[in-house]
Every structure is written in C-alpha cells, then in structure tokens.
Coordinates of N, CA and C in Angstrom, one line a residue:
M1 N 88.0 104.3 162.6 CA 87.2 105.2 161.4 C 88.5 105.9 160.9
I2 N 88.7 106.1 159.4 CA 89.3 106.9 158.8 C 89.2 108.3 158.6
N3 N 90.2 109.0 158.8 CA 90.1 110.5 158.8 C 89.9 111.1 157.6
K4 N 88.8 111.8 157.6 CA 88.6 112.3 156.3 C 89.6 113.2 155.5
Q5 N 90.6 113.6 156.4 CA 91.3 114.5 156.1 C 92.5 114.1 155.7
S6 N 92.7 112.7 156.0 CA 94.1 111.8 155.7 C 94.2 111.6 154.0
N7 N 95.4 111.3 153.7 CA 95.9 110.9 152.8 C 95.1 109.5 152.5
V8 N 95.3 108.7 153.1 CA 94.6 107.2 153.1 C 93.4 107.6 152.9
Y9 N 92.5 108.3 153.3 CA 90.9 108.6 153.0 C 90.8 108.9 151.6
T10 N 91.9 109.9 151.1 CA 91.7 110.7 149.6 C 92.0 109.5 148.7
I11 N 93.1 108.4 148.8 CA 93.4 107.4 148.1 C 92.4 106.4 148.1
V12 N 91.5 105.7 149.3 CA 90.7 105.1 149.3 C 89.5 105.7 148.4
Y13 N 88.9 107.2 148.5 CA 87.9 107.4 147.5 C 88.2 107.3 146.3
I14 N 89.4 108.1 146.0 CA 89.6 107.9 144.5 C 89.7 106.6 143.7
T15 N 90.0 105.6 144.7 CA 90.2 104.3 144.1 C 88.8 103.6 143.8
M16 N 87.8 103.9 144.9 CA 86.5 103.6 144.7 C 85.7 104.1 143.8
L17 N 85.9 105.3 143.6 CA 85.4 106.0 142.4 C 85.7 105.6 141.1
V18 N 87.0 105.5 140.9 CA 87.5 104.7 139.6 C 87.1 103.5 139.6
V19 N 86.7 102.6 140.2 CA 86.2 101.6 140.2 C 84.5 101.3 139.7
V20 N 84.0 102.3 140.3 CA 82.8 102.9 140.2 C 82.3 102.9 138.7
V21 N 83.3 104.0 138.7 CA 82.9 104.5 137.1 C 83.4 103.6 135.8
G22 N 84.3 103.3 136.2 CA 84.9 102.0 135.2 C 83.9 100.9 135.1
A23 N 83.2 100.5 136.1 CA 82.7 99.4 135.6 C 81.0 99.9 135.3
A24 N 80.8 101.1 135.8 CA 79.7 101.8 134.9 C 79.8 102.0 133.3
L25 N 81.2 102.4 133.0 CA 81.4 102.6 131.5 C 81.5 101.3 131.0
A26 N 82.0 100.5 131.5 CA 82.3 99.1 130.8 C 80.8 98.1 130.8
L27 N 79.7 98.5 131.7 CA 78.5 97.9 131.4 C 77.9 98.4 130.4
T28 N 78.0 99.8 130.4 CA 77.5 100.5 129.3 C 78.0 100.3 127.7
A29 N 79.1 100.1 127.7 CA 79.7 99.6 126.5 C 79.3 98.4 126.2
M30 N 79.1 97.5 126.9 CA 78.7 96.0 126.6 C 77.2 95.7 126.4
S31 N 76.5 96.9 127.1 CA 75.0 96.8 126.6 C 74.7 97.3 125.2
L32 N 76.2 98.3 124.8 CA 75.8 98.9 123.1 C 76.2 98.3 122.3
K33 N 77.1 97.3 122.7 CA 78.0 96.4 121.7 C 77.4 95.9 120.7
E34 N 76.3 95.3 120.6 CA 75.4 94.5 119.9 C 75.0 95.7 119.0
K35 N 74.3 96.6 119.4 CA 73.7 97.7 118.4 C 74.8 98.5 117.7
Q36 N 76.0 98.8 118.2 CA 77.4 99.1 117.6 C 77.7 98.1 116.3
D37 N 77.8 96.9 116.8 CA 78.0 95.9 115.7 C 77.1 95.8 114.6
D38 N 76.0 96.0 114.8 CA 74.7 96.0 113.8 C 75.0 97.3 113.1
N39 N 75.1 98.6 113.6 CA 75.3 99.7 112.9 C 76.7 99.6 112.0
A40 N 77.7 98.8 112.3 CA 78.9 98.9 111.4 C 78.6 97.8 110.3
R41 N 77.9 96.9 110.8 CA 77.6 95.9 109.7 C 76.5 96.3 108.3
A42 N 75.8 97.3 109.1 CA 74.6 98.0 107.9 C 75.4 99.0 107.1
D43 N 76.5 99.6 107.9 CA 77.1 100.6 107.2 C 78.1 100.3 106.1
K44 N 78.8 98.9 106.4 CA 79.7 98.1 105.3 C 78.5 97.6 104.4
M45 N 77.5 97.3 104.6 CA 76.8 96.6 103.4 C 76.3 98.0 102.7
G46 N 75.9 99.3 103.1 CA 75.8 100.5 102.7 C 76.7 100.8 101.5
Q47 N 78.0 100.7 102.0 CA 79.3 101.0 101.3 C 79.5 99.9 100.5
I48 N 79.3 98.8 100.4 CA 79.1 97.7 99.1 C 78.1 98.2 98.3
L49 N 77.2 98.4 98.4 CA 76.0 98.9 97.5 C 76.5 100.2 96.6
Q50 N 77.0 100.7 97.4 CA 77.6 102.3 96.6 C 78.5 101.9 95.6
A51 N 79.4 100.8 95.5 CA 80.2 100.4 94.7 C 79.2 100.3 93.6
V52 N 78.4 99.8 93.3 CA 77.4 99.4 92.1 C 76.5 100.5 92.2
R53 N 76.5 101.7 92.6 CA 75.7 102.7 92.3 C 74.3 102.6 92.8
L54 N 74.2 101.9 94.2 CA 73.2 101.7 94.6 C 73.1 102.5 95.9
T55 N 72.1 103.4 96.1 CA 72.2 104.1 97.5 C 70.9 103.8 98.2
S56 N 71.1 102.9 99.3 CA 69.8 102.7 100.3 C 69.7 103.7 101.6
P57 N 68.2 104.0 101.7 CA 67.9 104.3 103.0 C 68.5 103.6 104.2
R58 N 69.1 104.3 105.4 CA 69.3 103.5 106.3 C 68.2 102.1 106.8
D59 N 67.1 102.6 106.9 CA 66.3 101.3 107.4 C 65.9 100.4 106.2
R60 N 66.5 100.4 104.9 CA 66.7 99.7 103.9 C 67.5 99.1 103.5
V61 N 68.7 99.5 104.0 CA 70.3 99.0 103.6 C 70.4 97.4 103.7
I62 N 69.6 96.8 105.1 CA 70.3 95.5 105.1 C 69.2 94.8 104.0
S63 N 68.0 94.9 103.9 CA 67.1 94.2 102.9 C 67.3 94.4 101.5
D64 N 68.0 95.6 101.3 CA 68.6 95.7 99.9 C 69.8 94.9 99.7
F65 N 70.5 94.7 100.6 CA 71.6 94.3 100.2 C 71.5 92.7 100.4
Q66 N 70.5 92.2 100.9 CA 70.1 90.7 100.9 C 69.5 90.5 99.3
K67 N 68.6 91.6 98.9 CA 68.1 91.4 97.4 C 69.1 91.5 96.5
Y68 N 70.3 92.2 96.4 CA 71.0 92.7 95.3 C 72.4 91.6 95.4
I69 N 72.8 91.3 96.4 CA 74.0 90.7 96.8 C 73.2 89.2 96.7
T70 N 73.7 88.4 95.6 CA 73.5 87.0 95.5 C 74.3 86.1 95.7
D71 N 75.4 86.2 96.3 CA 76.6 85.8 96.4 C 77.6 86.3 96.8
Q72 N 78.5 85.7 98.0 CA 79.7 86.2 98.5 C 80.2 85.0 99.0
F73 N 81.7 85.0 98.5 CA 82.6 83.9 99.0 C 84.2 84.6 98.7
V74 N 85.0 83.7 99.1 CA 86.6 83.9 99.3 C 87.5 83.5 98.4
V75 N 88.3 84.1 97.4 CA 89.0 83.3 96.9 C 90.6 83.4 97.2
N76 N 91.8 83.0 96.7 CA 92.8 83.0 97.0 C 93.5 83.8 95.6
S77 N 95.2 84.1 95.7 CA 95.5 84.8 94.5 C 95.4 84.0 93.4
A78 N 95.3 82.7 93.0 CA 95.3 81.9 92.0 C 93.8 81.9 91.8
G79 N 92.7 82.7 92.0 CA 91.5 82.9 91.7 C 90.5 81.6 92.4
Q80 N 90.8 80.7 92.9 CA 90.2 79.6 93.5 C 89.6 80.1 94.9
K81 N 88.1 79.3 94.7 CA 87.3 79.7 95.9 C 88.1 79.0 97.3
V82 N 88.2 79.8 98.2 CA 88.6 78.9 99.6 C 87.3 78.4 100.5
D83 N 87.4 77.4 100.7 CA 86.0 76.9 101.4 C 86.0 77.0 102.8
G84 N 85.4 77.4 103.6 CA 84.9 77.7 105.1 C 85.4 78.9 105.1
A85 N 85.6 79.9 104.4 CA 85.8 81.3 104.7 C 84.8 82.3 104.3
E86 N 84.5 83.3 105.1 CA 83.5 84.3 105.0 C 83.6 85.4 104.5
A87 N 83.1 85.9 103.6 CA 83.6 86.9 103.0 C 83.3 88.0 103.7
F88 N 82.1 88.2 104.4 CA 81.8 89.8 104.9 C 82.7 89.7 106.1
G89 N 83.3 88.6 106.7 CA 83.9 88.8 108.0 C 85.4 89.0 107.7
I90 N 85.9 89.0 106.8 CA 87.4 89.1 106.1 C 87.8 90.8 106.4
D91 N 89.0 90.7 107.5 CA 89.5 92.0 107.6 C 90.8 92.3 106.8
V92 N 89.9 93.3 105.7 CA 90.6 93.2 104.6 C 92.0 93.7 104.6
A93 N 91.9 94.8 105.8 CA 93.4 95.9 106.1 C 94.4 94.6 106.4
A94 N 94.0 93.9 107.3 CA 94.8 93.0 108.0 C 95.2 92.1 106.6
E95 N 94.4 91.3 105.9 CA 95.1 90.6 104.8 C 96.1 91.4 103.7
A96 N 95.6 92.5 103.7 CA 96.7 93.5 102.7 C 97.8 93.7 103.2
K97 N 98.3 93.4 104.6 CA 99.7 93.3 105.0 C 100.1 91.8 104.9
K98 N 99.6 90.7 104.5 CA 100.5 89.8 104.1 C 100.8 89.3 102.7
P99 N 101.8 88.5 102.5 CA 102.2 88.5 101.2 C 101.1 87.9 100.3
V100 N 101.2 88.4 99.0 CA 100.0 88.1 98.3 C 99.5 86.7 98.4
G101 N 100.2 85.6 98.2 CA 99.8 84.1 98.0 C 99.3 83.6 99.5
E102 N 99.0 84.4 100.3 CA 98.6 84.0 101.7 C 97.3 84.6 101.8
R103 N 97.1 85.6 101.1 CA 95.6 86.6 101.2 C 94.3 85.8 101.2
L104 N 93.5 86.4 102.0 CA 92.2 85.8 101.8 C 91.3 87.0 100.9
L105 N 90.6 86.5 99.7 CA 90.5 87.9 99.0 C 88.7 87.8 99.0
P106 N 88.3 88.3 99.8 CA 86.5 88.7 99.6 C 86.0 89.0 98.0
V107 N 84.8 88.3 97.6 CA 84.2 88.8 96.4 C 82.7 88.9 96.8
Y108 N 82.0 89.7 96.5 CA 80.6 90.0 96.6 C 79.9 90.0 95.0
V109 N 78.7 89.3 94.7 CA 78.4 89.2 93.6 C 77.0 89.8 93.5
C110 N 77.0 90.8 92.8 CA 75.6 91.6 92.7 C 75.0 91.6 91.5
A111 N 73.8 91.1 91.6 CA 72.9 91.2 90.2 C 71.7 92.4 90.2
I112 N 71.9 93.4 89.2 CA 71.1 94.3 89.2 C 70.3 94.5 87.9
P113 N 69.0 94.6 88.1 CA 67.9 94.2 87.1 C 68.6 95.7 86.1
D114 N 68.5 95.0 84.6 CA 68.8 95.8 83.5 C 70.2 96.1 83.6
A115 N 71.4 95.7 84.5 CA 72.8 96.0 84.4 C 73.4 94.7 84.7
G116 N 72.8 93.7 85.0 CA 73.6 92.4 84.9 C 74.3 92.1 85.8
T117 N 75.1 91.2 86.0 CA 75.9 90.9 87.2 C 77.2 91.6 87.3
K118 N 77.5 92.1 88.7 CA 78.7 92.9 88.8 C 79.5 92.0 90.1
Y119 N 81.0 92.1 90.0 CA 81.8 91.5 91.2 C 82.4 92.7 91.9
I120 N 82.3 92.7 93.3 CA 82.6 94.1 93.8 C 83.9 93.4 94.9
L121 N 84.9 94.2 94.8 CA 86.1 93.7 95.2 C 86.1 94.7 96.4
P122 N 87.1 94.3 97.4 CA 87.4 95.3 98.4 C 88.8 95.6 98.7
L123 N 89.0 97.1 99.0 CA 90.1 97.6 99.1 C 90.7 98.4 100.4
A124 N 91.8 98.1 100.8 CA 92.4 98.9 101.8 C 93.5 99.2 102.1
G125 N 93.9 100.8 102.5 CA 95.2 101.1 102.4 C 95.7 102.4 103.4
M126 N 96.5 103.0 103.1 CA 96.9 103.8 104.0 C 96.8 105.5 103.5
G127 N 96.0 106.5 104.0 CA 96.3 107.8 103.4 C 97.3 108.7 104.0
L128 N 97.1 109.8 104.2 CA 97.9 111.0 105.0 C 97.9 110.6 106.2
W129 N 96.7 110.5 106.9 CA 96.5 110.7 108.5 C 96.1 109.1 108.8
G130 N 95.9 108.5 108.0 CA 95.2 107.1 108.6 C 94.7 106.3 107.5
P131 N 94.1 105.1 108.2 CA 93.4 104.3 107.1 C 92.4 104.8 105.9
I132 N 92.2 104.4 104.6 CA 91.4 104.5 103.6 C 91.1 103.2 103.2
W133 N 89.9 103.3 102.5 CA 89.3 101.8 102.4 C 88.2 102.1 100.9
G134 N 87.8 100.9 100.5 CA 86.9 101.1 99.4 C 86.7 99.7 98.7
Y135 N 85.5 100.0 97.9 CA 85.3 98.6 97.2 C 85.1 99.2 95.5
V136 N 85.4 98.4 94.6 CA 85.3 98.7 93.1 C 84.7 97.3 92.7
S137 N 83.7 97.7 91.9 CA 83.0 96.8 91.0 C 83.4 96.6 89.8
F138 N 83.2 95.5 89.3 CA 83.5 94.6 87.8 C 82.3 94.5 87.1
D139 N 82.3 94.9 85.7 CA 81.3 94.0 84.9 C 81.6 92.7 84.7
A140 N 80.8 91.6 83.9 CA 81.0 90.5 83.7 C 82.2 90.2 82.8
D141 N 82.6 91.0 82.2 CA 83.8 91.0 81.4 C 85.3 91.0 82.3
G142 N 85.4 91.0 83.6 CA 86.5 91.0 84.5 C 87.4 92.1 84.4
S143 N 86.9 93.1 83.3 CA 88.2 94.1 83.2 C 87.6 95.6 83.5
T144 N 86.0 95.7 83.0 CA 85.6 97.0 83.0 C 85.2 97.5 84.1
I145 N 85.4 98.6 84.8 CA 84.8 99.1 86.3 C 83.6 99.4 86.4
Y146 N 82.5 99.0 86.6 CA 81.2 99.5 86.6 C 81.2 100.6 87.9
G147 N 81.7 100.7 88.9 CA 81.5 101.8 89.8 C 82.3 101.7 90.9
A148 N 82.9 102.5 91.6 CA 83.5 102.5 93.1 C 83.2 103.5 94.1
F149 N 83.7 103.0 95.4 CA 83.6 103.7 96.7 C 84.4 103.7 97.5
F150 N 85.0 104.9 97.9 CA 86.0 105.3 98.8 C 85.8 106.1 99.9
D151 N 86.5 105.7 101.0 CA 86.2 106.5 102.6 C 87.5 106.6 103.1
H152 N 87.4 107.2 104.1 CA 88.9 107.4 105.0 C 88.6 107.6 106.4
Q153 N 89.3 107.5 107.3 CA 89.4 107.7 108.9 C 89.7 109.0 109.1
G154 N 90.6 109.3 108.6 CA 90.7 110.9 109.3 C 91.3 111.7 108.1
E155 N 91.0 112.0 107.0 CA 91.8 112.6 105.9 C 91.2 114.1 106.2
T156 N 92.2 115.1 105.6 CA 91.7 116.4 105.9 C 90.5 116.8 104.9
P157 N 89.4 117.6 105.8 CA 88.3 118.0 105.1 C 88.6 119.0 104.1
G158 N 88.2 119.0 102.7 CA 88.3 119.7 101.7 C 89.6 119.3 100.7
L159 N 90.6 118.3 101.5 CA 91.6 118.0 100.7 C 91.5 116.4 100.6
G160 N 92.3 115.7 101.4 CA 92.3 114.5 101.3 C 90.7 113.7 101.4
A161 N 90.1 114.2 102.2 CA 88.7 113.6 102.4 C 87.8 113.7 101.0
E162 N 88.3 114.3 100.0 CA 87.5 114.3 98.9 C 87.3 113.1 98.1
I163 N 88.0 111.9 98.6 CA 88.0 110.5 98.0 C 86.9 110.1 98.0
A164 N 86.3 110.7 99.1 CA 84.6 109.8 99.6 C 83.7 110.7 98.6
K165 N 84.0 111.7 98.0 CA 83.1 112.1 97.0 C 82.7 111.6 95.7
P166 N 81.3 111.9 95.4 CA 81.2 111.0 94.0 C 82.1 111.5 92.7
Q167 N 82.3 113.3 93.0 CA 83.3 113.7 92.1 C 84.7 112.9 91.8
F168 N 85.0 112.1 92.6 CA 86.5 111.6 92.7 C 85.8 110.0 92.3
S169 N 85.1 109.6 92.9 CA 84.8 107.8 92.5 C 84.2 107.8 91.4
D170 N 83.3 108.6 90.8 CA 82.6 108.8 89.6 C 83.8 108.5 88.1
Q171 N 84.8 109.1 88.5 CA 85.8 108.9 87.4 C 86.0 107.6 87.1
F172 N 85.7 106.6 87.8 CA 86.3 105.4 87.6 C 85.4 104.3 86.6
Q173 N 84.0 104.9 86.6 CA 83.2 104.4 86.1 C 83.6 104.1 84.2
G174 N 83.5 102.5 84.0 CA 83.7 102.5 82.5 C 85.3 102.6 82.1
L175 N 86.2 102.6 83.3 CA 87.5 102.5 83.1 C 88.1 100.9 83.2
S176 N 89.2 100.5 82.4 CA 89.5 99.1 82.7 C 90.8 99.1 82.8
V177 N 90.8 97.5 83.8 CA 92.4 97.1 84.3 C 93.1 96.4 83.3
E178 N 92.6 96.3 82.1 CA 93.4 95.6 81.1 C 93.9 96.3 79.9
K179 N 95.2 96.5 79.4 CA 95.6 97.0 78.4 C 96.1 96.1 77.5
D180 N 95.8 95.7 76.3 CA 96.6 95.0 75.4 C 97.0 93.8 76.0
G181 N 95.8 93.3 76.7 CA 96.2 91.6 77.1 C 97.0 92.0 78.5
V182 N 97.2 93.2 79.3 CA 98.0 93.2 80.3 C 97.1 93.7 81.3
F183 N 97.2 92.9 82.3 CA 96.6 93.7 83.9 C 97.4 94.8 84.2
T184 N 96.4 96.0 84.4 CA 97.1 97.0 84.6 C 96.2 98.0 85.3
P185 N 96.1 98.1 86.6 CA 95.2 98.6 87.6 C 94.9 100.1 87.6
V186 N 94.0 100.8 87.5 CA 93.8 102.0 87.3 C 94.5 102.9 88.3
T187 N 95.2 103.9 87.9 CA 96.1 104.6 88.7 C 95.5 106.2 88.7
V188 N 96.4 106.8 89.9 CA 95.6 108.2 90.3 C 96.9 109.3 90.0
V189 N 96.5 110.1 89.5 CA 97.6 111.1 89.0 C 97.3 112.5 89.3
K190 N 98.3 113.2 89.3 CA 98.2 114.9 89.7 C 97.4 115.4 88.7
N191 N 96.2 116.0 89.1 CA 95.3 116.8 88.2 C 96.0 117.5 86.9
G192 N 95.4 116.9 86.0 CA 96.0 118.0 84.6 C 97.2 117.0 83.8
Q193 N 97.7 116.0 84.6 CA 98.7 115.1 84.1 C 98.4 114.1 83.5
K194 N 99.5 113.3 83.1 CA 99.3 111.8 82.3 C 99.9 110.8 82.8
P195 N 99.9 109.6 83.3 CA 100.9 108.6 83.5 C 101.8 108.2 82.6
D196 N 102.9 107.6 83.0 CA 103.7 107.3 81.9 C 103.2 106.3 81.2
G197 N 102.7 105.0 81.6 CA 102.3 103.9 81.0 C 101.1 103.9 80.4
A198 N 100.5 102.9 79.6 CA 99.4 103.1 79.0 C 97.8 102.5 79.5
G199 N 98.4 102.5 80.9 CA 96.7 102.5 81.5 C 95.7 103.5 81.6
D200 N 94.7 102.9 82.3 CA 94.0 104.2 82.4 C 93.8 104.6 83.9
Y201 N 93.7 105.8 84.3 CA 93.8 106.5 85.0 C 92.7 107.6 85.6
V202 N 92.7 108.5 86.8 CA 92.0 109.3 87.0 C 92.3 110.7 87.6
D203 N 92.0 111.7 87.7 CA 92.6 113.0 88.5 C 92.5 112.6 89.9
G204 N 93.5 113.0 90.8 CA 94.1 112.8 91.8 C 93.1 114.1 92.8
I205 N 92.8 114.3 93.7 CA 92.5 115.6 94.5 C 93.4 116.7 94.6
S206 N 93.1 117.8 94.1 CA 93.8 119.2 94.5 C 94.2 119.3 95.8
G207 N 95.6 119.5 96.4 CA 95.8 119.9 97.7 C 95.9 118.2 98.2
G208 N 95.5 117.1 97.7 CA 95.4 116.1 98.3 C 96.3 114.9 97.9
T209 N 97.7 115.3 97.8 CA 98.5 114.4 96.9 C 98.8 113.0 97.5
I210 N 99.5 113.5 98.9 CA 99.4 111.9 99.6 C 98.5 111.1 99.5
T211 N 97.1 111.6 100.0 CA 95.8 110.7 99.7 C 95.5 110.1 98.5
S212 N 95.8 110.9 97.7 CA 95.8 110.4 96.2 C 96.8 109.3 95.9
L213 N 98.1 109.4 96.5 CA 99.0 108.4 96.0 C 98.7 107.2 96.8
G214 N 97.7 107.3 98.0 CA 97.4 106.3 99.0 C 96.3 105.6 98.1
V215 N 95.6 106.1 97.6 CA 94.4 105.3 96.6 C 95.1 104.7 95.3
A216 N 96.3 105.2 94.7 CA 96.9 104.9 93.9 C 97.3 103.4 94.0
S217 N 98.0 103.5 95.2 CA 98.9 102.2 96.0 C 97.8 101.2 96.0
M218 N 96.9 101.8 96.8 CA 95.7 100.5 97.5 C 95.3 100.0 96.1
L219 N 94.8 100.9 95.2 CA 94.3 100.1 93.6 C 95.3 99.1 93.4
D220 N 96.6 99.4 93.3 CA 97.6 98.7 92.5 C 97.7 97.3 93.7
D221 N 98.0 97.2 95.0 CA 98.1 96.4 95.9 C 97.0 95.4 96.4
C222 N 95.7 96.2 95.9 CA 94.6 95.2 96.3 C 93.9 94.6 95.1
L223 N 94.0 95.2 94.2 CA 93.3 94.7 93.1 C 94.2 93.5 92.3
T224 N 95.4 94.0 92.3 CA 96.5 92.8 91.4 C 96.3 91.4 92.1
P225 N 95.8 91.0 93.4 CA 95.9 89.6 93.8 C 94.7 89.2 93.1
Y226 N 93.8 90.2 92.6 CA 92.6 89.3 92.2 C 92.5 89.1 90.9
K227 N 94.1 89.3 90.1 CA 94.0 89.2 88.8 C 93.7 88.0 88.0
A228 N 94.2 86.6 88.8 CA 93.8 85.6 88.0 C 92.1 85.4 88.2
F229 N 91.6 86.1 89.3 CA 89.9 85.7 89.3 C 89.3 86.5 88.7
L230 N 89.8 87.8 88.0 CA 89.0 88.4 87.3 C 89.1 88.0 85.7
E231 N 90.5 87.4 85.3 CA 90.7 86.3 84.4 C 89.6 85.1 84.0
S232 N 89.5 84.7 85.2 CA 88.5 83.7 85.2 C 87.2 84.0 84.7
I233 N 86.7 84.9 85.4 CA 85.0 85.4 84.9 C 84.8 86.0 83.6
S234 N 86.1 86.5 83.1 CA 86.2 87.1 81.7 C 86.1 85.7 80.6
E235 N 86.8 84.7 81.2 CA 86.8 83.3 80.4 C 85.5 82.7 80.4
N236 N 84.8 83.0 81.3 CA 83.7 82.3 81.5 C 82.3 83.0 81.0

C-alpha cells in the first residue's frame, strides 16, 4: 500500500487527477463541437447578409441566408469557375497567403427584392492585434459597391474595433472600384486627408491608424484577384 505522505503517492494522485479532468474536458468539447460549428456557420451567414444591408434575427439567419443567397461558387483569378470547390468552406485567410494565381475565390450571389442581384466577395487580413475580415457586395455592374461588413478578432475597443461599426462600413456604399476604365480598389485614408490617386476612398478610424491601414491593404489584396470576375459580370 502506497504511503499517502510519500512523493510517489503525490505524483500518482496528480497524474490520475490530470487524466480524469482532461478526459472530462475532452468529452465536453466533443459534445459541444457540433453546436459550436452550427453557431459559427450561422454567424458567418449573418455577416454575409450584413454586407448586402440585411440584418436577420438569430433564429432566422439560416432561413434568410437560404432565401436571399441564390447561388455560391468559387472562381480563380482569371474569373473562371472552379469545379468541385465549395464557396462556404473556403478558408479565405489561408487563401490570401497564396500567390494570386493559386487562390480559390468564393462568390455569393444575392437576390434582393427591389434592389436586384448583388455579388458578395469575402476579405481577410491583419489589423494591429490580430486577424480582421469582411465582406463587400457589388451591384451587377461589377464596380459599384452596394454594401460592406467588417469585423476583427482583437482590435482595441473605441479605436481599431470601430471598423465593425456601421459608421465605418456605411462609407463604402456607392463607391466604385473602377476609375477611367482602370480597376482601383477603394482605399482608407487618415480622417480629413485625400489619397494621391484618383480612386474612391473612405475616412479611416481616428486613433486606429494601423487597423485602418490593415483594412486598406486587405481591400487591395483581396479584391484585386476578383478583377477579371467583376469585369465579366459587368460585360454580361
């Protein structure tokens, strides 16, 4: 019989405790994974809908997504559809790290009564403290922005985190990514300033310079690969 005052007993007791607690946590995580995955999918659907100015209650977001999103597919940088790829399952952040010619580019098609067809394109980038992401929707002309949604993982409240507020994303409505026949993604500039080029722009977040620059970089890096696709829907 092991002496309860010995080091061996202490080590055995702690080991058994760790094993039991670890097993309990693993079982709990496994039992909740399906629900967590469902919540993550619903949250993503809600963000996609917000890019076309549609806000759905939590209990209706899935049905609204199925109602308004009439098609979803993947294209390459040449604007061609990629067979066998599922748009919703694409890791946009991972694709953004690849060379442009190798990226899988998801597209969501939305039909809105009295507003027509919109094309929603996902974005992914880096802010000051971590990942940022968003969705930008375009009118059927392939150049005019209908709406936008942005979010973040850990930007500073009251500063960089303001990219998630309508006051920032609403600025994108009606702007264009084409100037004089040249594809020019919208940029983000310091409040009160203007960019050097002739492209459309929005005011950045006061006190959130690094996050604003991250959004500008994300727009350029993630929308430019869609140039051929946007031009194709404009021609059609």
